[in-house]
Coordinates of N, CA, C and O in Angstrom, one line a residue:
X1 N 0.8 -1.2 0.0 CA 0.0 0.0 0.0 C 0.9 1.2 0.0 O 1.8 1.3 0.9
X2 N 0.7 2.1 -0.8 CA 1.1 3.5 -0.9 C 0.9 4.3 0.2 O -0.2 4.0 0.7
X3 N 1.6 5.2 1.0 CA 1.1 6.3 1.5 C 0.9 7.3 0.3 O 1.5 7.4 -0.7
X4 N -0.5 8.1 1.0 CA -1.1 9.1 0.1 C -0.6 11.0 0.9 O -1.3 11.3 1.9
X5 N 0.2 11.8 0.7 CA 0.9 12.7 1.0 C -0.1 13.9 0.3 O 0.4 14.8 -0.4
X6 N -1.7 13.6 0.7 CA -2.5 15.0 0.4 C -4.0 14.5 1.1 O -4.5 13.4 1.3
X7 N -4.5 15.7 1.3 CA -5.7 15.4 1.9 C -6.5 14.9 0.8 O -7.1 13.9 1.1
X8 N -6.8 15.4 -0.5 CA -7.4 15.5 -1.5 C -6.8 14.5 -2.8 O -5.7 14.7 -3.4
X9 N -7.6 13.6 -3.0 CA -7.6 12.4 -3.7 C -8.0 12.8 -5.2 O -8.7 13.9 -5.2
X10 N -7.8 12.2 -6.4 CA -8.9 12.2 -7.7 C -8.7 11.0 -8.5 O -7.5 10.8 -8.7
X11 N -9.4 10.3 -8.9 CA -8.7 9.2 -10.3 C -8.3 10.2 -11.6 O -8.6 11.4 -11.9
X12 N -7.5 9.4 -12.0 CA -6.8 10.0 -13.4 C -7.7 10.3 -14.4 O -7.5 11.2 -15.3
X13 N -8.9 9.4 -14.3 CA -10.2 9.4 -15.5 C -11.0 10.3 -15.2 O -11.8 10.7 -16.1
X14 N -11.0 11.0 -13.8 CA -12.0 12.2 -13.5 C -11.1 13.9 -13.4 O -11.6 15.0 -13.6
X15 N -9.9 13.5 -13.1 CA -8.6 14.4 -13.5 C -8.4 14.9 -14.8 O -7.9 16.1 -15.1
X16 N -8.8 13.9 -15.7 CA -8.7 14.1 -17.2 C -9.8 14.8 -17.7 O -9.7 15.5 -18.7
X17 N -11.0 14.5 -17.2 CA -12.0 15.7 -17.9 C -12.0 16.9 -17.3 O -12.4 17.7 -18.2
X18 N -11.8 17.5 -16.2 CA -11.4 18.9 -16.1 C -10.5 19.1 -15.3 O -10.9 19.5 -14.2
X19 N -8.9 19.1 -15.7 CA -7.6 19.5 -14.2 C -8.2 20.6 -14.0 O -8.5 20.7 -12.8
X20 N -8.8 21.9 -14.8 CA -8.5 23.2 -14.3 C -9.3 23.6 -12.8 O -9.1 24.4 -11.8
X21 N -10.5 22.6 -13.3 CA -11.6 22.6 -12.3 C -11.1 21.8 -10.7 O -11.6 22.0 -9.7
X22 N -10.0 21.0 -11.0 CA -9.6 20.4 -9.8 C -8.5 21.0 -8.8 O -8.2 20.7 -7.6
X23 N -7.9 22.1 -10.0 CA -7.1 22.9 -9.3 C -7.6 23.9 -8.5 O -7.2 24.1 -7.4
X24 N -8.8 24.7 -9.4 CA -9.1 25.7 -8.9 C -10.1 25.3 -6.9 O -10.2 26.0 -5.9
X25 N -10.6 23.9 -7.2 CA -10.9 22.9 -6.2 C -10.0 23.1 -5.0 O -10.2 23.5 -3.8
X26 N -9.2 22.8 -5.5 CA -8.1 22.3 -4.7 C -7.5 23.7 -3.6 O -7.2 23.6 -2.4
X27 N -7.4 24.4 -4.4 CA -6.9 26.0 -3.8 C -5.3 25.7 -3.6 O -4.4 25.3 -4.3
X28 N -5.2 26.1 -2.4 CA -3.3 26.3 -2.3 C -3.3 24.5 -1.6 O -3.1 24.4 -0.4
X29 N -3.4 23.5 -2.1 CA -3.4 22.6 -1.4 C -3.1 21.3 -2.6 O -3.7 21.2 -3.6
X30 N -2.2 20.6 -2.1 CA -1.8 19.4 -3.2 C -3.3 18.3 -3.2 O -4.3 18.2 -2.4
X31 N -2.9 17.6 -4.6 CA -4.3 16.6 -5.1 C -3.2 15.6 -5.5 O -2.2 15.8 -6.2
X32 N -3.6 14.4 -4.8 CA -3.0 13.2 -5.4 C -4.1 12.8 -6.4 O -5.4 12.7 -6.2
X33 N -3.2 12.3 -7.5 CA -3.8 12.1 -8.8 C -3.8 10.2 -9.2 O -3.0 10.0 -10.0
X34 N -4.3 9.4 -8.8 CA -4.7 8.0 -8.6 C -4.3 7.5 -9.9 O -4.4 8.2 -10.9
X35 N -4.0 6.4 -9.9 CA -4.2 5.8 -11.1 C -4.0 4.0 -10.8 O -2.9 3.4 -10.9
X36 N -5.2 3.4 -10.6 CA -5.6 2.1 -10.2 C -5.4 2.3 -8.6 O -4.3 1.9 -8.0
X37 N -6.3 2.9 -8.0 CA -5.9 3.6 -6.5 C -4.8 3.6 -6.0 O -4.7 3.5 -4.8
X38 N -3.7 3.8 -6.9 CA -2.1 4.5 -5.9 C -1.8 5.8 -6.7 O -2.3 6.0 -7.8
X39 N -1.0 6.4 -6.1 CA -0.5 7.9 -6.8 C 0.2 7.3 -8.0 O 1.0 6.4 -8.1
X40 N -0.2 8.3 -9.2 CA 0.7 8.5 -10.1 C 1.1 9.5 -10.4 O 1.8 9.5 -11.4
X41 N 0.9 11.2 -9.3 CA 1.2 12.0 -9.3 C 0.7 12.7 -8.6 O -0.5 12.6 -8.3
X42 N 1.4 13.7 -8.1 CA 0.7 15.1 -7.1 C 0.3 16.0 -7.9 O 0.9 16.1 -9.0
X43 N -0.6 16.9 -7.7 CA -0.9 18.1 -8.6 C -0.8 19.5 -7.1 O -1.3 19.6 -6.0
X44 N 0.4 20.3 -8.0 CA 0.6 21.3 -6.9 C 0.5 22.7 -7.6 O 0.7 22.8 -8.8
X45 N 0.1 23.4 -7.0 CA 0.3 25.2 -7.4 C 1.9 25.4 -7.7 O 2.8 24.7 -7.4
X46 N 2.2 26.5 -8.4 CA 3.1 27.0 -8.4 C 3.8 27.5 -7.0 O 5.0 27.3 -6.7
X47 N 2.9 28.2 -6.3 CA 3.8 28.7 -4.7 C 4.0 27.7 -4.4 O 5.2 27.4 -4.6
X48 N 3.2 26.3 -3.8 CA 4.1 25.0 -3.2 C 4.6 24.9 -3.7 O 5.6 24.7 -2.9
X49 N 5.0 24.7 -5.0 CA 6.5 23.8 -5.8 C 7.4 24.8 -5.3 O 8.2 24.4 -4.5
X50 N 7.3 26.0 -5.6 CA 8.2 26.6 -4.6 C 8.7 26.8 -3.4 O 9.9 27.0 -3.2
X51 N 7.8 26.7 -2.7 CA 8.2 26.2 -1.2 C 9.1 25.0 -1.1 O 10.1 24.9 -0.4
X52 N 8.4 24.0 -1.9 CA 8.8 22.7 -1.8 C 10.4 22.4 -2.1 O 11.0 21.5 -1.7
X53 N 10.7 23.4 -3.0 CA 11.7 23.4 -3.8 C 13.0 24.3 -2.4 O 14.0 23.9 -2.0
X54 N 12.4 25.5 -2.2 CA 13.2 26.0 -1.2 C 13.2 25.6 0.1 O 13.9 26.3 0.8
X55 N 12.7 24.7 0.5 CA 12.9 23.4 1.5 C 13.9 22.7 1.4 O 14.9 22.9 2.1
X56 N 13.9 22.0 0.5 CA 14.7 20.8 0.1 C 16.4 21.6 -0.1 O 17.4 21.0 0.4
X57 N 16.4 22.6 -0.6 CA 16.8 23.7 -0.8 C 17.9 24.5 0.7 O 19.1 24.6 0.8
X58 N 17.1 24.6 1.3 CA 17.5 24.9 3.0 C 18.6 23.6 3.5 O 19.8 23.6 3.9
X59 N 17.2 22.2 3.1 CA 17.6 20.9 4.0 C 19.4 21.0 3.6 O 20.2 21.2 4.4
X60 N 19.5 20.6 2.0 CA 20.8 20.7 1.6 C 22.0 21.4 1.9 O 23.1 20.9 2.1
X61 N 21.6 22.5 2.1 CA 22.9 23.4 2.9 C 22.8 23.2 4.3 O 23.8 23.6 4.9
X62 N 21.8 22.8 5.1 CA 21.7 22.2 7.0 C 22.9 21.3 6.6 O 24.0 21.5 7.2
X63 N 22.8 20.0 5.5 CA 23.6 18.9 5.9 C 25.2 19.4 4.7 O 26.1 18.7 4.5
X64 N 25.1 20.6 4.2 CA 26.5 21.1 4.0 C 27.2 21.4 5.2 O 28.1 20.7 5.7
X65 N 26.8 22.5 5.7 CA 27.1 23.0 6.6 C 27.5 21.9 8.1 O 28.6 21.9 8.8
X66 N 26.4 21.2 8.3 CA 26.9 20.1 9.0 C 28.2 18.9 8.7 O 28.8 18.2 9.5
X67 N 28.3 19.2 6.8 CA 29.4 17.9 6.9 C 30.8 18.8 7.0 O 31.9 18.2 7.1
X68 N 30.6 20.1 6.9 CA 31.8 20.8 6.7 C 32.0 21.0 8.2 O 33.0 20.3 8.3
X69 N 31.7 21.4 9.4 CA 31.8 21.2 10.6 C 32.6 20.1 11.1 O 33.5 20.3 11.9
X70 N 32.3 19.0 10.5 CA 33.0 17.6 10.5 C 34.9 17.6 10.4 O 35.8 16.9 10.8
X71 N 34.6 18.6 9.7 CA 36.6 19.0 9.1 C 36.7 20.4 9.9 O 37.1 21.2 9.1
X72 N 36.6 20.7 10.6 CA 36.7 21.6 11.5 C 38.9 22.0 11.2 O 39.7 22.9 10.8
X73 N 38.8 20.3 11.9 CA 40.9 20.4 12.0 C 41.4 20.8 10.4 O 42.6 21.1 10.0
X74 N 40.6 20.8 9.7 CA 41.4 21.4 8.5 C 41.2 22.8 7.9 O 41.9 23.2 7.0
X75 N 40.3 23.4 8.3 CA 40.3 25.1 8.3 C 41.7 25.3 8.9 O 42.5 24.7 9.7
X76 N 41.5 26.8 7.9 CA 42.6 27.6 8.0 C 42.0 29.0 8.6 O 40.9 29.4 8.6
X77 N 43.2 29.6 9.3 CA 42.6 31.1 10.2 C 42.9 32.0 8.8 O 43.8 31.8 8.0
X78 N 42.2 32.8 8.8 CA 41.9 34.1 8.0 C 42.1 35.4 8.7 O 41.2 35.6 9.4
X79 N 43.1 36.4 8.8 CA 43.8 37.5 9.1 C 42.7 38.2 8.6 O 43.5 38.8 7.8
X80 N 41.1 38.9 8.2 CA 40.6 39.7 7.7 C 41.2 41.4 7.7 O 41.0 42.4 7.0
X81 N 42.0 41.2 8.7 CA 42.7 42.8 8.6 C 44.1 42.6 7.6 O 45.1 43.3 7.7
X82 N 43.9 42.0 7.0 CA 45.2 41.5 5.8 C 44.5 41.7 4.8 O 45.3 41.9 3.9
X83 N 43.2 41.7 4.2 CA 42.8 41.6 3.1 C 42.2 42.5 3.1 O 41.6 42.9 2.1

């Protein structure tokens, strides 16, 4: 069994005769899009993809920043009154 990652469900065959109407349904809120009842896709607005994207976005540099921490003993000191 799938987990389903939206409150708002549709089959693909009722998706197919009007998205615009499912979007505008939907409001700022993701629709999982069914296909033989498991997802074959999310339907998102543009601001969540963005969000979603500057999340994932953030997460990446948390776990930069955490792996560079890691090397701490190999930083070098920087004199900023030299440059």
């Amino acid at each position: 069994m799938d987990t389903i990652y939206a409150d708002q469900t549709i089959s693909m065959s009722e998706f197919k005769k009007n998205p615009a109407q499912v979007l505008r349904t939907a409001g700022d809120k993701p629709v999982a899009v069914l296909n033989h009842n498991r997802p074959a896709f999310y339907m998102v607005t543009p601001k969540l993809f963005q969000l979603l994207v500057e999340e994932l976005t953030d997460h990446d540099l948390v776990e930069m920043a955490r792996e560079r921490l890691t090397r701490r003993h190999t930083a070098i000191d920087v004199d900023i009154d030299q440059i």
